[in-house]
Every structure is written in structure tokens, then in C-alpha cells.
Amino acid sequence: MTDFMTGAAQIFTLATLAYMLAGSVAGIVAAAIPGFTVTMAIVLTLPLTFTMEPLQGIAVMLSVYVGGYTGGLISAALLGIPGTPSSVATTFDAFPMARNGEPGRALSIGVWASFFGTVISTIVLIFAAPPLALFAVRLGPWEYFSLIVFALTIVASLVGTSAMRGILAGLIGLAISTVGTDPIMGRPRFDFGIEMLQAGLPFLVVLIGIFAISQLVSEVENADSVRSGNALVTGAIDFQTWTVMKEVLMRPVNLLRSSIVGVLIGALPGAGGSIANLVAYDQAKRGSKNSDKFGTGEPDGIVASEAGNSATAGGGLIPLIGLGIPGSAVDAILMASLMVHGISVGPRLIMDHGDLVYGMFIAMVVASFMMLIVSICSMRLFLRVTEVPKWLIVPVVMTCCVVGTFALNNRVTDLYLLIFAGITGYTLRALGYALAPLVLGVILGPIAETNLRRALMTDEDPTLFFTRPISLIFLIAAFVSIVWAIRSHLKNRTSTERPSHAPTS
């Protein structure tokens, strides 16, 4: 209790709260711009915290962290472009809902789901950090590979109307992930002698090109059919927002399940929100009675994605606080910030710096409330995007995409890769291919390959994937996932074909 009160006293000061508020705004804005990731925002914030007290600096970066996970929702819902990799699944239902005339509802559902996901993950962080951290650290390359195999089975649920096209898109994503330098031996491969391919195809460049560029070209083609948002913006947004809060809370099973998924995946080093939002979305679709409505503006899809990715913020701190192992790139930056202030991060962190740890818990809760307040108060401003003419918004967003792509690695060649990815995405979209499996393959491909090769380099016996209990559990879950997806696909196809054979009166 003494450590808790000491941490609270440091957080609830005027200066710290003001800095945290600025951090929340910065995180939301940065994540809303395609290409400007949460990691980039945290990196830019780090130097500004050197002159602050340790807890104050960490609190500011946590505010950017929490705000960033929500900011990606804005461009995902209003433009159909995920602002961050953790918002990919949000576009599946938030954008269709916005295009159907309910952008305010789409944003509100996402904001409230993010808020509750962060709060739930913080509660789990406080009470379950030690056991979950110990579980995460016990996973070897065999378990990680099996986990990724399970995650790849999500492709079966994201294939769209054609299973064959969806699986082919996923294979294309896996193929893209193999281009460039070998992650284990450091040897070039599949670059075909082209210099710009020697460094590989960066995931964020592919993500921006596949989703953003292809979507912007589609917007230009369909500019006349885009619905104006004037009436929506002038409506009672505040009332709608509070009403939507009840709508989110009326889905307790989906909200809690998605948050737990986010916590568990966030606790696994190297996973993060880019996987959590897709897994949470997949589980929500499987458990829903209206699974056929997913992808058309289903609220459960938005709740699952946003609660899942936001919950990784608390989950990622579990191995960091418990064992000094960063769960993601952002957690590594938080760890570096603590070390800069002379704080040793490891199993003794809670014992030696209890006030700091409890202060971080409090900062997470405060940051989630600040994110909620900033998002609600800015809702009208966000919705103004629906009023901006397409001839103006398309070049502005395109410029942000180009600048964000260049800022990732400061390479001009990435811009050429962006154009190539955009053309590929537009072509696949025009041919009716689902883009989500491709992105999933690009995300998970390198992780699967690295852990497979590490496992075989450690021990060439392939049966270890089946004899190690946790690995076997993941593989069984993958098998069940595939069977369930095939069953659901056949059931949906049967229900679609049945009316055509029904007798007519």
C-alpha cells in the first residue's frame, strides 16, 4: 500500500497529468496517419523524457502507447486504411459501417472497446503478471512455431467468398516474407539480383501499399458514390457516443474474450497487437451467431479487433515487469528508458522499485481515461473527414503514406516498393481476392520461419513439435481451427445455395 500511494502521488501531479494528456494526443494523431507507427511515436517521445523523473517519463510514454493503439482506428474506420498494423482487422467492419452512413457509431464502438480492453488488460496485469510471465518465458522455438501455425489457420476464416482465392492470397503473403536476407544465416535470397530487394520487403511498406494505395485508387474510381457525412457530423455525437457505450457493454462475452486474447498474445514476446487483433477478430467470428455478417459492418467485429489490440498494451508489460523481457518493440523502448534512468529491469524490479511498478499500473488506467476523453471530445473533428472532398483528401493521405514509408528506413527504394505493393493490392482487390490473408502471411511468415529453423538447429528431431505439451496443444488448436473453418464455410455455402433449389409456389 505504501508503494501504491507513493506511485499515485507521483502520477497525480499537475505536470505529470499535463504531459500525459499531450502524450495521449500525440499517440492518437501519430497512429491515425498511415505509416507513422506507435513505435515511431514512442521513439520520438523518448528523448523528451530524459530530463523527467523516471515514473513521469514512463507515464508519458505509456500515454503515447495507449493512445496509439486507438489512433489507428480513425483512418481504419473513416478511410479504410489501417493506421497501424494492429488495426488491420478493424477495417473489416468499421469501414463498411462508416460507408453505410454510421461513421460516428463505428468510431464510438472502437473507442469504447479500446478503453475497456486497456482497463481489463491492466487489471489482469496487476493480478496475474508473475504466473503469465513465467508461462511466456517457458516457450521455446517449438512452441512459438506451433503458435504461429495456429495463427496462420486464421486465414481460413478471412478468405472472403472464395476459399481458394483466400488461401492463395495467404501463400502470396508468405512468399513475400521470404524475399531479402535470410533471418538466420544472413544470406540474400529471392532478390533476383535487384538491389532494392536485398533488404527485403518491409512489412509496413507492404501494409501501406496493399491497403492504403489500393484503397485510395478505389476511392478515386468511386468518388461519385461516396456518401456525404454532413448530416452525420451535425448530429448529437455526444449522445450517440454514450449510447454506444451501452452497446459495447451488451457484448460482455466478446469484449472479455477479445481482451483476454490480447493479454495472452501481448505476454508472448514478439507477438503484439498485429497478431492479437486478427486472432480476436477470428475468435469473435467463430463464436458469433451472425458470422455471415462479419465484413459488412458488424459491431462485434469492431469490438473484437479494438479490444484485442488495445489489451496487448497491458499484456506486453507482463514479461517486461516480471522478467525484464520486452514483449514488443515498444516495450523494449520502455525498458531502455528505465535503464537510462539507472533502473535495472528484471525479476527484482517489483521488489526494488515497487513504487515505480505500481505507478506504471496507475498510469495505464489514467492513460486509458485520457485516451477516452480525447477521443470523445475530438469525435466531431474526426467525423469532419467525411466532409472533405475526395479530390483533396486522397492526395493528402497519399502524401502521408509516402512520407511515412520513407521515414521508416530513410530509403528511396522503399517508395518504389510502395508503388509495387499498391499496384498488387489494387489488382488483387479488383480480382476479388481478400487482402487480409496476404497481410497475415507477411506478418507471421518471418516469425514462423525463424522459430522453425531455431528449433531444428537446436534439435533435428521433428517429433519434438508433438511431444512438447504446449506445442502439441497449439497444433491441436490449429487442427480444430481448420476443421471448424471448413465446416463453417460449407455450412454458409449450403445455406446460400439452398434458396435456389427451393420449390416455387
C-alpha positions as a printed NumPy array, in Angstrom:
array([[  0.   ,   0.   ,   0.   ],
       [  2.901,   2.332,   0.704],
       [  4.333,   1.719,  -2.78 ],
       [  0.869,   2.245,  -4.284],
       [  0.379,   5.588,  -2.527],
       [  3.878,   6.724,  -3.449],
       [  3.304,   5.881,  -7.096],
       [ -0.093,   7.562,  -7.089],
       [  1.39 ,  10.715,  -5.565],
       [  3.891,  10.932,  -8.427],
       [  1.283,  10.358, -11.124],
       [ -1.396,  12.72 ,  -9.826],
       [  0.589,  15.909, -10.159],
       [ -0.396,  18.71 , -12.49 ],
       [  2.785,  18.498, -14.546],
       [  2.616,  14.711, -15.   ],
       [ -1.065,  14.753, -15.957],
       [ -0.44 ,  17.566, -18.456],
       [  2.431,  15.658, -20.05 ],
       [  0.319,  12.501, -20.174],
       [ -2.527,  14.366, -21.869],
       [ -0.125,  15.658, -24.509],
       [  1.199,  12.122, -24.925],
       [ -2.302,  10.742, -25.493],
       [ -2.992,  13.313, -28.197],
       [  0.376,  12.627, -29.837],
       [ -0.214,   8.864, -29.819],
       [ -3.69 ,   9.144, -31.34 ],
       [ -2.578,  11.56 , -34.066],
       [  0.574,   9.6  , -34.923],
       [ -1.256,   6.282, -35.206],
       [ -4.035,   7.824, -37.297],
       [ -1.51 ,   8.656, -40.036],
       [ -0.688,   5.557, -42.124],
       [  2.987,   4.76 , -41.753],
       [  3.571,   6.722, -38.549],
       [  3.506,   3.793, -36.153],
       [  3.179,   3.683, -32.378],
       [  6.81 ,   2.596, -32.19 ],
       [  7.895,   5.655, -34.13 ],
       [  5.887,   7.93 , -31.831],
       [  7.447,   6.291, -28.758],
       [ 10.948,   6.685, -30.221],
       [ 10.34 ,  10.394, -30.821],
       [  8.992,  10.769, -27.289],
       [ 11.921,   9.031, -25.575],
       [ 14.453,  11.913, -25.812],
       [ 11.892,  14.309, -24.327],
       [ 11.655,  12.197, -21.167],
       [ 15.363,  12.197, -20.282],
       [ 15.017,  15.27 , -18.086],
       [ 11.911,  13.949, -16.325],
       [ 11.666,  11.748, -13.271],
       [ 11.667,   8.027, -14.175],
       [  7.991,   7.416, -13.427],
       [  6.928,  10.66 , -15.069],
       [  8.796,   9.777, -18.268],
       [  7.386,   6.24 , -18.325],
       [  3.866,   7.6  , -17.724],
       [  4.182,   9.911, -20.735],
       [  5.341,   7.082, -22.994],
       [  2.562,   4.822, -21.714],
       [  0.084,   7.547, -22.692],
       [  1.518,   7.595, -26.21 ],
       [  1.386,   3.79 , -26.183],
       [ -2.284,   3.567, -25.184],
       [ -3.335,   6.43 , -27.441],
       [ -1.511,   4.878, -30.371],
       [ -3.441,   1.637, -30.201],
       [ -6.67 ,   3.619, -30.511],
       [ -5.469,   6.12 , -33.105],
       [ -5.212,   3.5  , -35.824],
       [ -8.989,   3.134, -35.575],
       [ -9.588,   6.587, -37.054],
       [ -8.126,   6.012, -40.502],
       [ -9.294,   2.376, -40.452],
       [-12.93 ,   3.403, -39.928],
       [-13.105,   6.575, -41.987],
       [-10.693,   5.805, -44.831],
       [-10.472,   2.016, -44.853],
       [ -6.711,   2.301, -44.246],
       [ -5.266,   0.81 , -41.041],
       [ -3.215,   3.499, -39.339],
       [ -1.164,   0.8  , -37.581],
       [ -0.628,  -2.936, -38.151],
       [ -2.771,  -3.594, -35.078],
       [ -5.794,  -2.022, -36.814],
       [ -5.894,  -4.281, -39.864],
       [ -8.907,  -6.273, -38.662],
       [-10.686,  -3.056, -37.647],
       [-11.065,  -2.102, -41.3  ],
       [-13.098,  -5.24 , -41.989],
       [-16.227,  -3.921, -40.241],
       [-15.543,  -0.34 , -39.136],
       [-15.076,   0.944, -42.685],
       [-18.221,  -0.75 , -44.068],
       [-20.19 ,   0.643, -41.122],
       [-18.873,   4.131, -41.837],
       [-19.693,   3.798, -45.541],
       [-23.197,   2.677, -44.628],
       [-23.803,   6.07 , -43.008],
       [-22.662,   5.425, -39.416],
       [-19.079,   6.722, -39.064],
       [-19.8  ,   8.118, -35.6  ],
       [-21.055,   4.759, -34.393],
       [-18.051,   2.961, -35.87 ],
       [-15.615,   5.312, -34.125],
       [-17.511,   5.2  , -30.843],
       [-17.639,   1.395, -30.756],
       [-13.916,   1.245, -31.438],
       [-13.031,   3.853, -28.813],
       [-15.087,   2.219, -26.073],
       [-13.799,  -1.247, -26.969],
       [-10.231,   0.077, -26.809],
       [-10.91 ,   1.687, -23.446],
       [-12.394,  -1.423, -21.88 ],
       [ -9.705,  -3.612, -23.442],
       [ -6.961,  -1.481, -21.897],
       [ -8.634,  -1.426, -18.48 ],
       [ -9.221,  -5.194, -18.5  ],
       [ -5.62 ,  -5.848, -19.532],
       [ -4.36 ,  -3.585, -16.743],
       [ -6.424,  -5.488, -14.168],
       [ -5.004,  -8.767, -15.462],
       [ -1.522,  -7.228, -15.423],
       [ -1.841,  -6.31 , -11.758],
       [ -3.121,  -9.673, -10.551],
       [ -1.568, -12.148, -12.975],
       [  1.793, -10.713, -14.063],
       [  4.048, -13.27 , -12.306],
       [  2.369, -16.532, -13.485],
       [  1.738, -15.288, -17.032],
       [  5.314, -14.044, -17.32 ],
       [  6.625, -17.423, -16.192],
       [  4.411, -19.168, -18.758],
       [  5.61 , -16.911, -21.569],
       [  9.29 , -17.388, -20.783],
       [  8.918, -21.195, -20.838],
       [  8.016, -21.168, -24.531],
       [ 10.781, -22.336, -26.825],
       [ 11.037, -22.141, -30.631],
       [  8.896, -25.29 , -30.934],
       [  6.018, -23.642, -29.05 ],
       [  6.381, -20.387, -30.955],
       [  6.295, -22.151, -34.318],
       [  3.205, -24.112, -33.305],
       [  1.594, -20.895, -32.096],
       [  2.237, -19.253, -35.47 ],
       [  0.829, -22.313, -37.253],
       [ -2.311, -21.846, -35.182],
       [ -2.368, -18.135, -36.031],
       [ -1.969, -18.926, -39.74 ],
       [ -5.121, -21.042, -39.635],
       [ -6.972, -17.762, -39.219],
       [ -6.554, -17.419, -42.991],
       [ -9.339, -19.983, -43.319],
       [-11.734, -17.555, -41.613],
       [-10.635, -14.479, -43.569],
       [-10.813, -15.915, -47.09 ],
       [-13.902, -13.957, -48.072],
       [-16.286, -15.521, -50.569],
       [-13.703, -17.814, -52.18 ],
       [-11.656, -20.18 , -50.021],
       [ -9.201, -20.916, -52.846],
       [ -8.512, -17.238, -53.522],
       [ -8.107, -16.507, -49.826],
       [ -5.619, -19.342, -49.322],
       [ -3.726, -18.24 , -52.441],
       [ -3.525, -14.699, -51.065],
       [ -2.111, -16.086, -47.817],
       [  0.523, -18.043, -49.76 ],
       [  1.457, -14.874, -51.643],
       [  1.967, -13.158, -48.294],
       [  4.214, -15.991, -47.086],
       [  6.203, -15.786, -50.332],
       [  6.68 , -12.031, -49.903],
       [  8.034, -12.587, -46.391],
       [ 10.864, -14.774, -47.768],
       [ 12.305, -12.051, -50.005],
       [ 15.529, -10.461, -48.78 ],
       [ 18.145, -11.521, -46.265],
       [ 17.947, -14.884, -44.554],
       [ 16.993, -14.125, -40.904],
       [ 19.27 , -16.885, -39.535],
       [ 22.317, -17.103, -41.824],
       [ 22.192, -13.557, -43.199],
       [ 22.402, -14.673, -46.827],
       [ 20.486, -12.961, -49.655],
       [ 17.663, -14.899, -51.299],
       [ 14.916, -14.351, -53.859],
       [ 16.198, -10.858, -54.68 ],
       [ 16.765, -11.833, -58.359],
       [ 19.767,  -9.535, -58.466],
       [ 17.612,  -6.474, -57.841],
       [ 19.334,  -4.183, -55.348],
       [ 16.159,  -2.802, -53.778],
       [ 15.   ,  -6.313, -52.876],
       [ 18.177,  -7.225, -50.995],
       [ 16.852,  -5.687, -47.785],
       [ 13.543,  -7.489, -48.195],
       [ 10.022,  -6.115, -48.345],
       [  9.385,  -4.273, -45.052],
       [  6.064,  -5.269, -43.559],
       [  4.817,  -1.718, -43.057],
       [  5.619,  -0.81 , -46.659],
       [  3.589,  -3.801, -47.828],
       [  0.777,  -2.951, -45.411],
       [  0.55 ,   0.682, -46.54 ],
       [  0.742,  -0.27 , -50.205],
       [ -1.715,  -3.168, -50.041],
       [ -4.352,  -1.337, -48.001],
       [ -3.741,   2.391, -48.388],
       [ -2.707,   2.831, -52.014],
       [ -5.217,   0.328, -53.364],
       [ -7.974,   1.896, -51.243],
       [ -7.092,   5.418, -52.399],
       [ -7.207,   4.36 , -56.057],
       [-10.593,   2.756, -55.427],
       [-11.784,   5.98 , -53.781],
       [-10.835,   7.936, -56.901],
       [-12.767,   5.482, -59.064],
       [-15.864,   5.589, -56.845],
       [-15.726,   9.239, -55.824],
       [-19.266,   9.922, -57.023],
       [-20.743,   7.116, -54.942],
       [-19.235,   8.211, -51.623],
       [-21.912,   9.336, -49.227],
       [-21.609,  12.788, -47.708],
       [-21.289,  12.976, -43.958],
       [-22.759,  16.453, -43.333],
       [-25.88 ,  15.195, -41.571],
       [-23.851,  12.759, -39.527],
       [-21.448,  15.397, -38.265],
       [-24.187,  17.781, -37.23 ],
       [-25.958,  15.083, -35.221],
       [-25.827,  14.613, -31.466],
       [-22.448,  12.887, -31.378],
       [-22.093,  13.006, -27.596],
       [-25.414,  11.287, -27.041],
       [-24.572,   8.716, -29.647],
       [-21.201,   8.049, -28.029],
       [-22.666,   7.347, -24.584],
       [-25.378,   5.214, -26.159],
       [-22.739,   3.174, -27.947],
       [-21.021,   2.543, -24.597],
       [-24.079,   0.517, -23.561],
       [-23.992,  -1.263, -26.914],
       [-20.404,  -2.36 , -26.272],
       [-21.17 ,  -3.466, -22.71 ],
       [-24.089,  -5.525, -24.038],
       [-21.441,  -7.776, -25.634],
       [-19.628,  -8.89 , -22.457],
       [-18.53 , -12.294, -23.751],
       [-16.947, -10.894, -26.914],
       [-15.378,  -7.975, -25.034],
       [-13.885, -10.132, -22.293],
       [-12.766, -12.903, -24.651],
       [-11.068, -10.47 , -27.034],
       [ -9.344,  -8.666, -24.16 ],
       [ -8.032, -11.942, -22.738],
       [ -6.766, -12.905, -26.198],
       [ -4.946,  -9.576, -26.373],
       [ -3.415, -10.055, -22.928],
       [ -2.208, -13.575, -23.665],
       [ -0.724, -12.687, -27.057],
       [  0.762,  -9.466, -25.682],
       [  2.509, -11.504, -22.979],
       [  4.287, -13.554, -25.659],
       [  7.492, -11.73 , -26.663],
       [  7.46 , -10.812, -30.342],
       [  3.719, -11.226, -30.912],
       [  1.877,  -7.951, -30.229],
       [ -1.235,  -6.189, -31.472],
       [ -0.71 ,  -7.029, -35.15 ],
       [ -1.477, -10.667, -34.315],
       [ -3.872, -10.055, -31.417],
       [ -6.401,  -8.05 , -33.431],
       [ -6.64 , -10.746, -36.098],
       [ -6.874, -13.599, -33.605],
       [ -9.513, -11.773, -31.546],
       [-11.492, -10.984, -34.704],
       [-11.264, -14.615, -35.803],
       [-12.483, -15.915, -32.447],
       [-15.358, -13.428, -32.41 ],
       [-16.422, -14.518, -35.88 ],
       [-16.298, -18.185, -34.937],
       [-18.319, -17.62 , -31.777],
       [-20.935, -15.356, -33.321],
       [-24.389, -16.433, -34.448],
       [-24.121, -13.792, -37.188],
       [-20.744, -14.834, -38.598],
       [-22.007, -14.28 , -42.147],
       [-22.453, -10.568, -41.367],
       [-18.806, -10.058, -40.45 ],
       [-17.171,  -7.808, -43.019],
       [-20.363,  -5.846, -43.688],
       [-20.329,  -3.551, -40.642],
       [-20.863,  -5.965, -37.756],
       [-20.297,  -4.256, -34.347],
       [-18.861,  -7.454, -32.834],
       [-16.031,  -7.319, -35.357],
       [-15.033,  -3.806, -34.276],
       [-15.297,  -4.678, -30.586],
       [-13.135,  -7.775, -31.015],
       [-10.402,  -6.096, -33.028],
       [-10.071,  -2.96 , -30.897],
       [-10.386,  -4.714, -27.54 ],
       [ -7.874,  -7.322, -28.659],
       [ -5.181,  -4.931, -29.902],
       [ -5.566,  -2.489, -27.002],
       [ -5.322,  -5.285, -24.434],
       [ -1.829,  -6.109, -25.69 ],
       [ -0.648,  -2.871, -24.099],
       [ -1.133,  -4.358, -20.646],
       [ -0.177,  -7.856, -21.739],
       [  3.136,  -6.674, -23.158],
       [  4.13 ,  -5.248, -19.784],
       [  3.749,  -8.643, -18.088],
       [  7.09 , -10.155, -19.21 ],
       [  8.754,  -6.725, -19.027],
       [  7.845,  -6.166, -15.384],
       [  8.028,  -9.786, -14.309],
       [ 11.244, -10.9  , -16.003],
       [ 12.758,  -7.949, -17.835],
       [ 11.876,  -9.385, -21.248],
       [ 10.264,  -6.876, -23.635],
       [  7.166,  -8.241, -25.331],
       [  7.391,  -5.879, -28.304],
       [  9.49 ,  -3.113, -29.83 ],
       [  7.576,  -0.533, -27.793],
       [  8.218,  -2.467, -24.584],
       [ 11.914,  -2.571, -25.488],
       [ 11.91 ,   1.226, -25.715],
       [ 10.185,   1.456, -22.332],
       [ 12.841,  -0.869, -20.957],
       [ 15.598,   1.308, -22.429],
       [ 14.021,   4.369, -20.815],
       [ 14.149,   2.717, -17.391],
       [ 17.763,   1.728, -17.913],
       [ 18.672,   5.275, -18.939],
       [ 17.409,   6.395, -15.524],
       [ 19.593,   3.796, -13.82 ],
       [ 16.791,   1.311, -13.041],
       [ 17.662,  -2.355, -13.511],
       [ 14.829,  -4.2  , -15.243],
       [ 14.37 ,  -7.822, -14.227],
       [ 12.673, -10.167, -11.751],
       [ 13.618,  -7.893,  -8.835],
       [ 12.006,  -4.804, -10.363],
       [  8.832,  -5.148,  -8.289],
       [ 10.834,  -5.759,  -5.103],
       [ 13.378,  -2.978,  -5.576],
       [ 11.149,  -0.343,  -7.222],
       [  7.617,  -1.164,  -6.087],
       [  6.512,   2.482,  -6.247],
       [  7.595,   2.671,  -9.887],
       [  5.741,  -0.513, -10.861],
       [  2.521,   0.484,  -9.095],
       [  2.878,   3.924, -10.626],
       [  3.004,   2.274, -14.077],
       [ -0.204,   0.39 , -13.253],
       [ -1.904,   3.646, -12.262],
       [ -0.513,   5.407, -15.34 ],
       [ -2.053,   2.749, -17.592],
       [ -5.5  ,   3.356, -16.115],
       [ -5.119,   7.151, -16.24 ],
       [ -3.864,   6.956, -19.833],
       [ -6.889,   4.89 , -20.859],
       [ -9.254,   7.516, -19.41 ],
       [ -7.311,  10.296, -21.141],
       [ -7.498,   8.424, -24.425],
       [-11.251,   8.068, -23.97 ],
       [-11.747,  11.754, -23.154],
       [ -9.566,  12.974, -26.018],
       [-11.283,  10.635, -28.488],
       [-14.81 ,  11.609, -27.427],
       [-14.048,  15.322, -27.411],
       [-12.42 ,  15.047, -30.844],
       [-15.186,  12.92 , -32.366],
       [-16.698,  15.812, -34.303],
       [-13.268,  16.709, -35.665],
       [-12.659,  13.122, -36.741],
       [-16.024,  12.966, -38.479],
       [-15.169,  16.055, -40.497],
       [-13.086,  13.716, -42.597],
       [-16.342,  12.507, -44.168],
       [-16.989,  16.064, -45.397],
       [-13.623,  16.567, -47.062],
       [-13.846,  16.227, -50.858],
       [-12.137,  13.142, -52.21 ],
       [-10.069,  15.223, -54.628],
       [ -8.495,  16.88 , -51.586],
       [ -8.241,  14.046, -49.081],
       [ -6.746,  11.496, -51.49 ],
       [ -3.558,  13.458, -52.279],
       [ -3.151,  14.457, -48.61 ],
       [ -3.404,  10.871, -47.379],
       [ -1.217,   9.721, -50.259],
       [  1.425,  12.224, -49.203],
       [  1.246,  10.993, -45.599],
       [  1.67 ,   7.418, -46.828],
       [  4.724,   8.349, -48.884],
       [  6.297,  10.372, -46.08 ],
       [  5.56 ,   7.647, -43.535],
       [  7.047,   4.99 , -45.81 ],
       [ 10.234,   6.981, -46.367],
       [ 10.553,   7.775, -42.651],
       [ 10.595,   4.074, -41.745],
       [ 14.114,   3.429, -43.048],
       [ 15.023,   6.647, -44.908],
       [ 15.306,   4.691, -48.161],
       [ 14.053,   5.953, -51.518],
       [ 13.818,   2.358, -52.724],
       [ 11.002,   1.777, -50.232],
       [  8.909,   4.217, -52.26 ],
       [  9.276,   2.026, -55.343],
       [  8.278,  -0.984, -53.256],
       [  5.278,   1.005, -52.02 ],
       [  4.122,   1.603, -55.594],
       [  4.599,  -2.072, -56.44 ],
       [  2.657,  -3.163, -53.337],
       [ -0.107,  -0.678, -54.165],
       [ -0.471,  -1.99 , -57.698],
       [ -0.503,  -5.56 , -56.375],
       [ -3.149,  -4.724, -53.781],
       [ -5.34 ,  -2.931, -56.301],
       [ -5.071,  -5.814, -58.762],
       [ -5.923,  -8.425, -56.132],
       [ -8.842,  -6.309, -54.89 ],
       [-10.161,  -5.951, -58.447],
       [ -9.91 ,  -9.723, -58.98 ],
       [-11.892, -10.412, -55.804],
       [ -9.047, -11.625, -53.6  ],
       [ -9.194, -11.   , -49.847],
       [ -6.268,  -8.833, -48.704],
       [ -6.331,  -9.864, -45.041],
       [ -4.79 , -13.337, -45.623],
       [ -1.947, -11.756, -47.599],
       [ -1.149,  -9.342, -44.789],
       [ -1.381, -12.151, -42.248],
       [  1.124, -14.174, -44.248],
       [  3.553, -11.247, -44.398],
       [  3.264, -10.688, -40.632],
       [  3.609, -14.282, -39.497],
       [  5.91 , -15.666, -42.178],
       [  9.236, -14.4  , -40.756],
       [  8.26 , -15.372, -37.197],
       [  7.31 , -18.902, -38.279],
       [ 10.467, -19.394, -40.343],
       [ 12.807, -18.081, -37.655],
       [ 11.381, -20.282, -34.918],
       [ 11.197, -23.374, -37.152],
       [ 14.854, -23.084, -38.064],
       [ 15.881, -22.335, -34.485],
       [ 14.036, -25.425, -33.306],
       [ 15.677, -27.656, -35.913],
       [ 19.1  , -26.138, -35.243],
       [ 18.665, -26.873, -31.535],
       [ 17.462, -30.422, -32.117],
       [ 16.838, -32.017, -35.506],
       [ 14.157, -34.317, -34.099],
       [ 10.861, -33.091, -35.653],
       [  8.769, -35.108, -33.214],
       [  9.516, -32.536, -30.519],
       [  6.79 , -30.371, -32.033],
       [  4.328, -33.097, -30.983],
       [  5.91 , -34.362, -27.775],
       [  6.297, -30.99 , -26.058],
       [  2.906, -30.425, -24.327],
       [  2.397, -26.718, -25.049],
       [  3.459, -27.129, -28.683],
       [  1.065, -30.057, -29.074],
       [ -1.792, -28.005, -27.613],
       [ -1.2  , -25.254, -30.185],
       [ -1.073, -27.78 , -33.043],
       [ -4.303, -29.431, -31.879],
       [ -5.889, -25.981, -31.699],
       [ -4.693, -25.338, -35.266],
       [ -6.274, -28.589, -36.466],
       [ -9.548, -27.797, -34.71 ],
       [ -9.444, -24.296, -36.185],
       [ -9.087, -25.649, -39.717],
       [-11.893, -28.194, -39.268],
       [-14.161, -25.54 , -37.788],
       [-13.429, -23.12 , -40.625],
       [-14.129, -25.771, -43.295],
       [-17.372, -26.717, -41.547],
       [-18.471, -23.066, -41.332],
       [-17.556, -22.436, -44.972],
       [-19.521, -25.464, -46.173],
       [-22.449, -24.513, -43.972],
       [-22.532, -20.956, -45.341],
       [-22.254, -22.2  , -48.919],
       [-25.091, -24.672, -48.35 ],
       [-27.326, -22.007, -46.831],
       [-26.567, -19.735, -49.778],
       [-27.378, -22.372, -52.397],
       [-30.496, -23.752, -50.673],
       [-32.956, -20.995, -51.761],
       [-32.129, -21.631, -55.416],
       [-33.342, -25.236, -55.09 ],
       [-36.45 , -24.44 , -53.084],
       [-39.749, -25.175, -54.84 ],
       [-41.677, -22.178, -56.055],
       [-45.366, -21.798, -55.438]])
